[in-house]
Coordinates of N, CA, C and O in Angstrom, one line a residue:
M18 N -34.7 -4.1 24.1 CA -33.8 -3.2 22.7 C -32.5 -3.0 23.2 O -31.7 -3.1 22.6
K19 N -32.1 -2.6 24.4 CA -30.8 -2.3 25.1 C -29.9 -3.3 24.9 O -28.6 -3.2 24.6
K20 N -30.8 -4.9 25.2 CA -29.8 -6.0 25.2 C -29.1 -5.9 23.8 O -28.2 -6.9 23.7
N21 N -30.1 -6.0 23.0 CA -29.5 -6.2 21.6 C -28.5 -5.1 21.1 O -27.3 -5.7 20.5
Y22 N -28.5 -3.8 21.6 CA -27.3 -2.8 21.3 C -25.9 -3.7 22.0 O -24.8 -3.7 21.5
V23 N -26.4 -4.1 23.2 CA -25.2 -4.8 23.9 C -24.8 -5.5 23.1 O -23.1 -6.2 22.9
Y24 N -25.5 -6.7 22.7 CA -25.0 -8.2 21.8 C -24.4 -7.7 20.8 O -23.3 -7.9 20.4
V25 N -24.9 -6.7 19.9 CA -24.3 -6.3 18.6 C -23.0 -5.6 18.9 O -22.1 -5.8 18.4
G26 N -23.1 -4.7 19.7 CA -21.7 -4.1 20.3 C -20.7 -5.2 20.7 O -19.5 -5.1 20.1
A27 N -21.1 -6.1 21.6 CA -19.9 -7.1 21.7 C -19.4 -7.9 20.4 O -18.4 -8.4 20.3
I28 N -20.5 -8.3 19.7 CA -20.0 -9.0 18.5 C -19.3 -8.0 17.6 O -18.0 -8.3 17.1
L29 N -19.6 -6.9 17.5 CA -18.6 -6.0 16.6 C -17.0 -5.7 17.3 O -16.3 -5.7 16.6
M30 N -17.2 -5.9 18.8 CA -15.7 -5.7 19.3 C -14.8 -7.1 18.8 O -14.0 -6.8 18.8
L31 N -15.7 -8.0 19.2 CA -15.1 -9.3 18.6 C -14.5 -9.5 17.3 O -13.5 -9.8 17.2
A32 N -15.3 -8.9 16.4 CA -15.0 -9.3 15.1 C -13.9 -8.1 14.5 O -13.0 -8.4 13.8
A33 N -13.8 -6.9 15.8 CA -12.7 -6.0 15.4 C -11.7 -6.7 15.6 O -10.2 -6.3 15.1
T34 N -11.6 -7.7 16.6 CA -10.4 -8.3 16.8 C -9.7 -9.3 16.0 O -8.8 -9.8 16.2
L35 N -10.4 -9.6 15.1 CA -10.0 -10.7 14.1 C -8.8 -10.4 13.4 O -7.6 -11.2 13.3
P36 N -8.9 -9.3 12.9 CA -7.3 -8.9 11.9 C -6.5 -8.6 13.0 O -5.2 -8.7 12.4
L37 N -6.6 -8.8 14.5 CA -5.4 -8.3 15.2 C -4.6 -10.3 15.4 O -3.8 -10.2 16.2
Q38 N -5.6 -11.3 14.9 CA -5.2 -12.6 15.4 C -4.0 -12.9 14.2 O -3.8 -12.4 13.3
S39 N -3.3 -14.0 15.1 CA -2.1 -14.5 13.9 C -2.9 -15.1 12.7 O -3.9 -15.5 12.6
C40 N -2.4 -14.7 11.3 CA -2.9 -15.1 10.0 C -2.2 -16.1 9.1 O -1.1 -15.8 9.4
I41 N -2.7 -17.1 8.5 CA -1.9 -17.7 7.8 C -1.7 -17.2 6.5 O -2.7 -17.0 5.8
G42 N -0.5 -16.8 6.0 CA -0.3 -15.9 4.6 C 0.0 -14.7 4.7 O 0.4 -14.0 6.0
S43 N 0.6 -14.0 3.7 CA 1.4 -12.9 3.7 C 0.6 -11.8 3.0 O 1.0 -10.9 3.3
F44 N -0.5 -12.3 2.4 CA -1.4 -11.2 2.0 C -0.8 -10.4 0.7 O -0.5 -9.3 0.9
S45 N 0.1 -11.3 -0.1 CA 1.0 -10.6 -1.2 C 0.0 -9.7 -2.0 O 0.9 -8.7 -2.7
L46 N -0.9 -10.2 -2.5 CA -1.5 -9.1 -3.3 C -1.9 -8.1 -3.2 O -1.3 -6.8 -3.7
T47 N -2.4 -7.8 -1.7 CA -2.8 -6.4 -1.4 C -1.5 -5.6 -0.9 O -1.4 -4.8 -1.0
N48 N -0.4 -6.1 -0.4 CA 0.8 -5.5 -0.4 C 1.2 -5.0 -1.3 O 1.7 -3.9 -1.5
K49 N 1.2 -5.7 -2.4 CA 1.7 -5.3 -3.7 C 1.0 -4.2 -4.2 O 1.6 -3.1 -4.8
V50 N -0.2 -4.2 -4.3 CA -1.2 -3.1 -5.0 C -0.5 -2.0 -3.9 O -0.6 -0.7 -4.2
L51 N -0.4 -2.1 -2.4 CA -0.4 -0.8 -1.5 C 0.9 -0.2 -1.9 O 1.1 0.9 -1.8
S52 N 2.0 -1.2 -2.1 CA 3.4 -0.6 -2.4 C 3.5 0.3 -3.8 O 4.3 1.0 -3.8
W53 N 2.6 -0.3 -4.6 CA 2.7 0.5 -6.1 C 1.8 1.9 -5.9 O 2.4 2.8 -6.4
N54 N 0.9 1.4 -4.9 CA 0.2 2.9 -4.4 C 1.2 3.7 -3.9 O 1.1 5.0 -4.4
N55 N 2.1 3.6 -3.2 CA 3.1 4.4 -2.4 C 4.4 5.3 -3.5 O 5.0 5.8 -3.3
Q56 N 4.1 4.8 -4.4 CA 5.3 4.9 -5.9 C 4.3 5.8 -6.8 O 5.2 6.1 -7.9
V57 N 3.3 6.0 -7.0 CA 2.5 6.7 -7.7 C 2.9 8.2 -7.8 O 3.0 8.4 -8.9
G58 N 3.1 8.7 -6.7 CA 3.5 10.3 -7.1 C 3.6 10.7 -5.7 O 4.1 10.3 -4.6
S59 N 3.3 12.1 -5.4 CA 3.4 13.0 -4.3 C 2.4 12.4 -3.1 O 1.3 11.2 -3.4
K60 N 2.7 12.3 -1.9 CA 1.9 12.0 -1.1 C 0.2 12.1 -0.9 O -0.8 11.4 -0.6
F61 N 0.0 13.4 -1.8 CA -1.5 13.7 -1.8 C -1.8 12.8 -3.2 O -3.3 12.3 -3.0
V62 N -1.5 12.7 -4.2 CA -1.6 11.9 -5.3 C -2.0 10.2 -4.7 O -2.8 9.6 -4.9
N63 N -1.4 9.9 -3.8 CA -0.8 8.5 -2.8 C -2.6 8.5 -2.5 O -2.9 7.6 -2.5
E64 N -2.6 9.7 -1.9 CA -4.0 9.5 -0.9 C -5.3 9.4 -1.9 O -6.1 8.8 -1.3
L65 N -5.4 10.3 -2.9 CA -6.2 10.0 -3.7 C -6.4 8.8 -4.6 O -7.4 8.4 -4.3
V66 N -5.3 8.4 -4.8 CA -5.5 6.9 -5.5 C -5.8 5.8 -4.0 O -6.7 4.9 -4.5
F67 N -5.5 6.1 -3.0 CA -5.8 5.1 -1.9 C -7.4 5.3 -1.8 O -8.0 4.2 -1.6
F68 N -8.0 6.4 -1.9 CA -9.3 6.4 -1.5 C -10.1 6.0 -2.7 O -11.1 5.3 -2.7
A69 N -9.3 6.1 -4.2 CA -10.4 5.8 -5.3 C -10.1 4.2 -5.1 O -11.4 3.6 -5.6
F70 N -9.1 3.7 -4.7 CA -9.3 2.1 -4.4 C -10.1 1.3 -3.4 O -10.3 0.2 -3.8
W71 N -10.5 2.6 -2.6 CA -11.6 1.9 -1.5 C -12.7 1.8 -2.2 O -13.5 0.9 -2.1
I72 N -13.2 2.9 -3.1 CA -14.3 3.1 -3.3 C -14.5 2.2 -4.9 O -15.6 1.7 -4.7
L73 N -13.8 2.0 -5.4 CA -13.9 1.2 -6.5 C -13.8 -0.6 -6.3 O -13.8 -1.3 -7.4
P74 N -13.7 -1.0 -5.1 CA -13.5 -1.9 -4.4 C -12.0 -2.8 -4.6 O -12.2 -4.0 -4.7
V75 N -11.0 -2.0 -5.3 CA -9.9 -2.9 -5.3 C -9.3 -3.5 -4.5 O -8.8 -5.0 -4.3
Y76 N -9.0 -3.1 -3.2 CA -8.2 -3.3 -2.0 C -9.4 -4.6 -1.4 O -8.9 -5.6 -0.8
E77 N -10.6 -4.4 -1.3 CA -11.5 -5.4 -0.7 C -11.2 -6.4 -1.7 O -11.3 -7.8 -1.3
V78 N -11.2 -6.5 -3.0 CA -11.3 -7.9 -3.7 C -9.8 -8.2 -3.6 O -9.7 -9.7 -3.5
T79 N -8.7 -7.5 -3.6 CA -7.3 -8.2 -3.1 C -7.5 -8.8 -1.8 O -6.9 -9.7 -1.8
S80 N -8.1 -8.3 -1.0 CA -7.5 -8.8 0.5 C -8.5 -10.1 0.2 O -8.4 -11.0 0.8
V81 N -9.8 -10.2 -0.3 CA -10.6 -11.3 -0.4 C -9.9 -12.7 -1.3 O -9.7 -13.5 -0.7
A82 N -9.2 -12.1 -2.0 CA -8.6 -13.0 -3.0 C -7.5 -13.5 -2.0 O -7.4 -14.7 -2.5
D83 N -6.6 -12.9 -1.4 CA -5.8 -13.1 -0.6 C -6.1 -14.1 0.5 O -5.5 -15.0 0.8
L84 N -6.9 -13.7 1.3 CA -7.4 -14.5 2.3 C -8.4 -15.7 2.1 O -7.7 -16.4 2.6
L85 N -9.0 -16.2 0.7 CA -9.6 -17.2 0.6 C -8.6 -17.8 -0.5 O -9.0 -19.3 -0.4
I86 N -8.0 -17.2 -1.4 CA -7.3 -18.5 -2.2 C -5.8 -18.2 -2.3 O -5.3 -19.2 -1.6
L87 N -5.4 -17.3 -2.4 CA -3.6 -17.2 -2.6 C -3.0 -17.6 -0.8 O -2.0 -18.1 -1.1
N88 N -3.4 -17.1 0.0 CA -3.0 -17.4 1.2 C -3.2 -18.9 1.5 O -2.2 -19.4 2.3
S89 N -4.2 -19.4 0.9 CA -4.5 -21.2 1.7 C -3.4 -21.8 0.5 O -3.1 -22.8 0.8
I90 N -3.3 -21.2 -0.9 CA -2.1 -21.7 -1.8 C -1.0 -21.8 -0.9 O -0.1 -22.8 -1.1
E91 N -0.8 -20.8 -0.4 CA 0.7 -20.5 0.1 C 1.0 -21.5 1.4 O 1.9 -22.0 1.6
F92 N -0.1 -21.8 2.4 CA -0.1 -22.3 3.5 C 0.0 -23.7 3.0 O 0.9 -24.6 3.4
W93 N -0.7 -24.1 2.1 CA -0.7 -25.9 1.3 C 0.8 -26.1 0.6 O 1.2 -27.3 0.9
S94 N 1.4 -25.3 -0.1 CA 2.0 -25.5 -1.1 C 3.6 -24.8 -0.4 O 4.4 -25.4 -1.1
G95 N 3.4 -23.9 0.4 CA 4.7 -23.0 0.8 C 5.1 -22.1 -0.1 O 5.9 -21.3 0.2
N96 N 4.4 -21.9 -1.2 CA 4.7 -21.0 -2.3 C 3.5 -20.2 -2.4 O 2.3 -20.7 -2.5
N97 N 3.8 -18.7 -2.6 CA 2.7 -17.8 -2.9 C 2.9 -17.6 -4.3 O 3.6 -17.1 -4.8
P98 N 2.0 -17.6 -5.1 CA 1.6 -17.5 -6.6 C 2.0 -16.0 -6.7 O 2.8 -15.7 -7.8
V99 N 1.7 -15.2 -6.0 CA 2.0 -13.8 -6.4 C 3.5 -13.4 -6.2 O 4.0 -12.4 -6.8
E100 N 4.4 -14.0 -5.5 CA 5.8 -13.7 -5.4 C 6.4 -14.2 -6.5 O 7.4 -13.9 -6.6
A101 N 6.2 -15.2 -7.0 CA 6.7 -15.5 -8.5 C 6.5 -14.7 -9.3 O 5.5 -14.0 -9.8
S102 N 7.7 -14.3 -10.3 CA 8.1 -13.3 -11.0 C 9.3 -13.8 -11.8 O 10.4 -14.4 -11.4
T103 N 9.6 -12.9 -13.0 CA 10.6 -12.8 -13.5 C 11.0 -11.0 -13.8 O 10.0 -10.8 -14.2
K104 N 12.3 -10.8 -13.6 CA 12.7 -9.7 -13.6 C 13.8 -9.4 -14.8 O 14.5 -10.9 -14.9
V105 N 14.2 -8.7 -16.0 CA 15.0 -8.5 -16.8 C 15.9 -7.7 -16.4 O 15.4 -6.4 -16.3
I106 N 17.2 -7.5 -16.0 CA 18.4 -6.5 -15.9 C 19.2 -6.5 -17.1 O 20.1 -7.4 -17.2
D107 N 19.1 -5.3 -17.6 CA 20.1 -4.8 -18.8 C 21.1 -4.3 -18.0 O 21.3 -3.2 -17.3
T108 N 22.6 -4.9 -18.3 CA 23.8 -4.7 -17.9 C 25.1 -4.1 -19.0 O 24.4 -4.5 -20.0
D109 N 26.0 -3.7 -18.9 CA 26.9 -3.6 -20.0 C 27.6 -5.0 -20.3 O 27.7 -4.9 -21.5
Q110 N 27.5 -6.0 -19.5 CA 27.7 -7.4 -19.9 C 26.8 -8.0 -20.4 O 27.2 -9.1 -20.9
G111 N 25.4 -7.6 -20.5 CA 24.2 -8.1 -21.3 C 23.2 -8.4 -20.5 O 22.9 -7.7 -19.4
R112 N 22.4 -8.8 -20.8 CA 21.1 -9.0 -20.4 C 20.9 -10.3 -19.4 O 20.8 -11.7 -19.7
Y113 N 20.4 -10.0 -17.9 CA 20.3 -11.1 -16.7 C 18.8 -11.1 -16.8 O 18.1 -10.1 -17.1
Y114 N 18.3 -12.4 -16.5 CA 17.3 -12.6 -16.1 C 16.8 -13.2 -14.9 O 17.8 -14.5 -14.3
I115 N 16.2 -12.6 -13.9 CA 16.2 -13.7 -12.6 C 14.2 -13.8 -11.9 O 13.7 -13.0 -12.5
A116 N 14.4 -14.9 -11.9 CA 13.0 -15.7 -11.8 C 13.0 -15.8 -10.4 O 13.9 -16.7 -9.9
C117 N 11.9 -15.5 -9.5 CA 11.5 -15.9 -8.3 C 10.6 -16.5 -8.4 O 9.4 -16.2 -9.1
D118 N 10.6 -17.7 -7.5 CA 9.4 -18.6 -7.2 C 8.9 -18.7 -5.8 O 8.2 -19.4 -5.5
G119 N 9.4 -17.6 -5.1 CA 9.1 -17.6 -3.5 C 9.6 -18.3 -2.7 O 9.4 -18.0 -1.6
K120 N 10.5 -19.1 -3.2 CA 11.5 -19.9 -2.4 C 13.2 -19.2 -2.7 O 13.8 -19.5 -1.6
G121 N 13.1 -19.0 -3.8 CA 14.5 -18.3 -4.0 C 14.9 -17.8 -5.7 O 13.5 -17.5 -6.0
Y122 N 15.9 -17.5 -6.0 CA 15.9 -16.8 -7.5 C 16.7 -17.9 -8.3 O 17.5 -18.6 -7.9
D123 N 16.5 -17.7 -9.7 CA 17.2 -18.5 -10.9 C 17.4 -17.3 -11.7 O 16.9 -16.6 -11.9
I124 N 19.0 -17.1 -11.5 CA 19.7 -16.0 -12.3 C 20.2 -16.7 -13.7 O 21.1 -17.5 -13.3
T125 N 19.7 -16.5 -14.8 CA 20.2 -16.6 -16.1 C 21.1 -15.9 -16.8 O 21.2 -14.6 -16.9
A126 N 22.5 -15.9 -16.8 CA 23.4 -15.0 -17.4 C 23.3 -14.8 -19.0 O 22.9 -15.8 -19.2
P127 N 24.2 -13.8 -19.6 CA 23.8 -13.7 -20.8 C 24.6 -14.9 -21.7 O 24.0 -15.2 -22.8
N128 N 25.2 -15.4 -21.3 CA 25.9 -16.5 -21.9 C 25.4 -18.1 -21.6 O 25.7 -18.9 -22.0
G129 N 24.1 -17.9 -20.7 CA 23.4 -19.0 -20.4 C 23.6 -19.7 -19.2 O 22.9 -20.8 -18.6
D130 N 24.7 -19.4 -19.0 CA 25.1 -20.0 -17.1 C 24.0 -19.6 -16.5 O 23.2 -18.6 -16.5
K131 N 23.7 -20.7 -15.3 CA 22.5 -20.4 -14.4 C 23.0 -20.5 -13.0 O 23.6 -21.6 -12.6
V132 N 22.4 -19.6 -12.1 CA 23.0 -19.6 -10.7 C 21.6 -19.6 -9.8 O 20.7 -19.0 -10.4
R133 N 21.3 -20.5 -9.2 CA 20.3 -20.8 -8.4 C 20.5 -20.3 -6.5 O 21.4 -20.6 -6.1
L134 N 20.0 -19.3 -6.3 CA 19.9 -18.9 -5.0 C 18.7 -19.6 -4.2 O 17.7 -19.1 -4.4
D135 N 19.0 -20.1 -3.2 CA 17.6 -20.8 -2.6 C 17.6 -20.3 -0.8 O 18.9 -20.1 -0.3
F136 N 16.9 -20.0 -0.2 CA 16.8 -19.8 1.2 C 15.6 -20.8 1.9 O 14.8 -21.1 1.3
E137 N 16.5 -21.3 2.8 CA 15.6 -22.6 3.6 C 15.3 -21.6 4.8 O 16.4 -21.3 6.0
A138 N 14.1 -21.2 5.3 CA 13.5 -20.5 6.5 C 13.8 -21.5 7.7 O 14.3 -20.7 8.7
D139 N 14.0 -22.9 7.7 CA 14.3 -23.5 9.0 C 15.5 -23.0 9.6 O 15.4 -23.1 10.7
S140 N 16.5 -23.2 8.7 CA 18.0 -23.3 9.2 C 18.4 -21.4 8.9 O 19.4 -21.4 9.4
Q141 N 17.5 -20.8 8.4 CA 18.0 -19.4 8.0 C 19.2 -19.2 6.9 O 20.1 -18.6 7.3
T142 N 19.0 -20.2 6.0 CA 20.5 -20.5 5.3 C 20.0 -20.0 4.1 O 19.1 -20.8 3.5
W143 N 20.9 -19.2 3.2 CA 21.0 -19.1 1.7 C 22.3 -20.0 1.4 O 23.3 -20.3 1.8
S144 N 21.8 -20.7 0.1 CA 22.4 -21.6 -0.7 C 22.7 -21.3 -2.1 O 21.6 -20.6 -2.6
V145 N 23.4 -21.7 -3.0 CA 23.9 -21.4 -4.2 C 24.2 -22.8 -4.7 O 24.8 -23.7 -4.5
G146 N 23.6 -22.8 -6.0 CA 24.2 -23.7 -7.0 C 24.3 -23.4 -8.5 O 23.6 -22.2 -9.0
V147 N 25.1 -23.7 -9.0 CA 25.6 -23.2 -10.5 C 25.3 -24.4 -11.4 O 25.5 -25.5 -11.2
N148 N 24.4 -24.2 -12.6 CA 24.3 -24.9 -13.5 C 23.3 -26.1 -13.2 O 23.8 -27.3 -13.7
D149 N 22.6 -26.1 -12.4 CA 21.6 -27.3 -11.7 C 22.4 -28.4 -11.2 O 22.3 -29.3 -10.9
E150 N 23.6 -27.8 -10.5 CA 24.5 -28.8 -9.9 C 24.2 -28.9 -8.4 O 23.4 -27.8 -8.0
E151 N 24.9 -29.3 -7.6 CA 24.5 -29.5 -6.2 C 24.7 -27.9 -5.4 O 25.3 -27.3 -5.8
T152 N 23.8 -27.7 -4.5 CA 23.9 -26.7 -3.9 C 25.0 -26.3 -2.6 O 25.1 -27.5 -2.0
I153 N 25.5 -25.2 -2.3 CA 26.6 -25.3 -1.2 C 26.2 -24.1 -0.4 O 25.8 -23.2 -0.9
P154 N 25.6 -24.1 0.8 CA 25.3 -22.9 1.8 C 26.7 -22.0 1.8 O 27.6 -22.3 1.8
F155 N 26.2 -20.8 1.7 CA 27.3 -19.8 1.9 C 27.0 -18.8 2.8 O 27.7 -18.0 3.2
M156 N 25.8 -18.5 3.5 CA 25.2 -17.8 4.6 C 24.3 -17.9 5.4 O 23.2 -18.7 4.9
T157 N 24.4 -18.3 6.9 CA 23.4 -18.4 7.6 C 23.3 -17.3 8.7 O 24.1 -16.6 9.2
M158 N 21.9 -16.7 8.6 CA 21.6 -15.7 9.8 C 21.4 -16.2 11.3 O 21.4 -17.2 11.4
I159 N 22.7 -15.4 12.2 CA 22.7 -15.9 13.4 C 21.5 -15.1 14.2 O 20.9 -15.6 14.8
D160 N 21.4 -13.9 14.1 CA 20.9 -13.0 14.7 C 20.6 -11.6 14.1 O 21.1 -11.6 13.0
D161 N 19.9 -10.9 14.6 CA 19.9 -9.5 14.0 C 21.2 -8.5 13.4 O 21.5 -8.0 12.7
S162 N 21.7 -9.3 14.3 CA 23.5 -8.4 13.8 C 24.7 -9.2 13.3 O 25.9 -8.5 13.6
H163 N 24.5 -10.6 13.1 CA 25.5 -11.7 12.8 C 25.1 -12.6 11.6 O 23.9 -12.9 12.0
V164 N 26.1 -12.7 10.8 CA 25.8 -13.8 10.0 C 26.9 -14.8 9.9 O 27.9 -14.4 10.2
K165 N 27.1 -16.0 9.8 CA 28.0 -17.2 9.4 C 28.1 -17.0 8.0 O 27.1 -17.2 7.3
M166 N 29.5 -16.7 7.3 CA 29.5 -16.6 5.9 C 30.8 -17.5 5.5 O 31.5 -17.9 6.5
I167 N 30.7 -18.4 4.4 CA 31.6 -19.2 4.0 C 33.3 -18.5 3.9 O 33.0 -17.5 3.5
T168 N 34.0 -19.1 4.2 CA 35.5 -18.2 3.8 C 36.3 -19.1 2.8 O 35.5 -20.0 2.3
P169 N 37.4 -18.7 2.2 CA 37.9 -19.4 1.0 C 38.3 -20.8 1.2 O 38.5 -21.4 0.4
Q170 N 38.3 -21.2 2.7 CA 38.8 -22.5 3.0 C 37.8 -23.4 3.1 O 38.0 -24.3 3.4
G171 N 36.8 -22.8 3.0 CA 35.1 -23.7 2.9 C 34.6 -23.9 4.2 O 33.7 -24.4 4.5
D172 N 35.2 -23.0 5.5 CA 34.6 -23.2 6.7 C 33.9 -21.9 7.0 O 33.6 -21.0 6.0
F173 N 32.9 -21.8 7.9 CA 32.2 -20.4 8.3 C 32.8 -19.9 9.3 O 33.0 -20.5 10.4
R174 N 32.5 -18.4 9.2 CA 32.9 -17.7 10.2 C 31.7 -16.7 10.7 O 31.4 -16.2 9.6
A175 N 31.8 -16.0 12.1 CA 30.8 -15.0 12.1 C 31.0 -13.8 11.8 O 32.0 -13.5 12.1
I176 N 30.2 -13.0 11.2 CA 30.9 -11.8 10.8 C 29.5 -10.7 11.1 O 28.3 -10.9 11.1
P177 N 29.9 -10.0 11.7 CA 29.3 -8.7 12.3 C 28.7 -8.2 11.3 O 28.7 -7.7 10.2
L178 N 26.8 -7.6 11.0 CA 26.6 -6.7 10.3 C 26.9 -5.3 10.5 O 25.8 -4.4 10.8
S179 N 28.0 -5.0 10.3 CA 28.3 -3.6 10.5 C 29.3 -3.1 9.0 O 29.7 -4.2 8.4
E180 N 29.9 -2.0 8.9 CA 30.8 -1.8 8.2 C 32.1 -2.3 8.5 O 32.7 -3.0 7.4
Q181 N 32.4 -2.2 9.7 CA 33.7 -3.2 9.9 C 33.5 -4.8 9.5 O 34.6 -5.1 9.2
G182 N 32.4 -5.3 9.8 CA 32.4 -6.7 9.4 C 32.3 -7.1 7.9 O 33.0 -7.7 7.8
V183 N 31.7 -5.9 7.2 CA 31.8 -6.3 5.6 C 33.2 -6.0 5.3 O 33.8 -6.7 4.4
M184 N 33.9 -5.2 5.8 CA 35.4 -4.8 5.3 C 36.1 -5.9 5.7 O 36.9 -6.4 4.9
A185 N 35.9 -6.2 7.2 CA 37.0 -7.5 7.5 C 36.7 -8.8 6.5 O 37.6 -9.2 6.1
Y186 N 35.2 -9.0 6.1 CA 35.2 -10.2 5.2 C 35.9 -9.9 4.0 O 36.1 -11.1 3.3
S187 N 35.6 -8.7 3.3 CA 36.2 -8.2 2.3 C 37.7 -8.4 2.0 O 38.0 -9.1 1.1
S188 N 38.3 -8.0 3.0 CA 39.8 -8.3 3.1 C 40.3 -9.9 3.2 O 41.5 -10.1 3.0
M189 N 39.2 -10.3 4.1 CA 39.4 -12.3 4.1 C 39.4 -12.3 2.6 O 40.4 -13.8 2.4
T190 N 38.4 -12.4 1.9 CA 38.4 -12.9 0.6 C 39.1 -12.6 -0.3 O 38.8 -12.7 -1.5
Q191 N 39.6 -11.2 -0.2 CA 40.2 -10.4 -1.0 C 41.3 -11.5 -2.1 O 42.1 -11.9 -1.9
G192 N 40.9 -11.0 -3.4 CA 41.7 -12.2 -4.2 C 41.7 -13.6 -4.4 O 42.1 -14.5 -5.3
T193 N 40.4 -13.7 -3.9 CA 40.1 -15.3 -4.1 C 38.7 -15.6 -4.7 O 38.1 -14.5 -4.5
T194 N 38.5 -16.6 -5.1 CA 37.4 -17.0 -5.7 C 36.9 -18.4 -5.0 O 37.4 -19.1 -4.9
L195 N 35.3 -18.0 -4.5 CA 35.0 -19.3 -4.0 C 34.3 -20.0 -4.7 O 33.5 -19.9 -5.7
C196 N 35.0 -21.3 -5.2 CA 34.6 -22.3 -6.0 C 33.6 -23.0 -5.8 O 33.7 -23.8 -4.6
M197 N 32.7 -23.6 -6.7 CA 31.8 -24.6 -6.6 C 32.4 -25.8 -6.7 O 33.2 -26.2 -8.1
K198 N 32.4 -27.0 -6.2 CA 33.1 -28.3 -6.3 C 32.4 -29.2 -6.8 O 31.1 -29.4 -6.5

């Protein structure tokens, strides 16, 4: 009988380490529910909703959906279907539509012009394209404190991610427009 407890204990210990292993996928659905819960109200309301979602099995269902379906889609296609969304932003200049497909953003201006922002994870580079024309890289992440930004001359310069770096880049580009060719 004692041997069974040892085996069961060992199996439970191994099972407890599974969540600590590297997993494939971002668990976007579960994280969206958790982030929504953090915005519901005070910390006491958030805690009550948290417990209610465990009792109602909301978290269990979202975790299983992420684990079995959504993370597999993300692994094979490179896109997570939960990340895809469209937002509407009303401004003084009109209504902008921003569509996210998990790899980048399509921004539609009130006059119908479209801008595409893409992120290439391998090179850590953001690119921009206007009205379905060729895309041009404009920013590459170097490390946690520097990026390479395009200059008005079309070359790239390392900019520190600090207030001074932003001010220096702003003065470098003052009065110029980076044009798409």
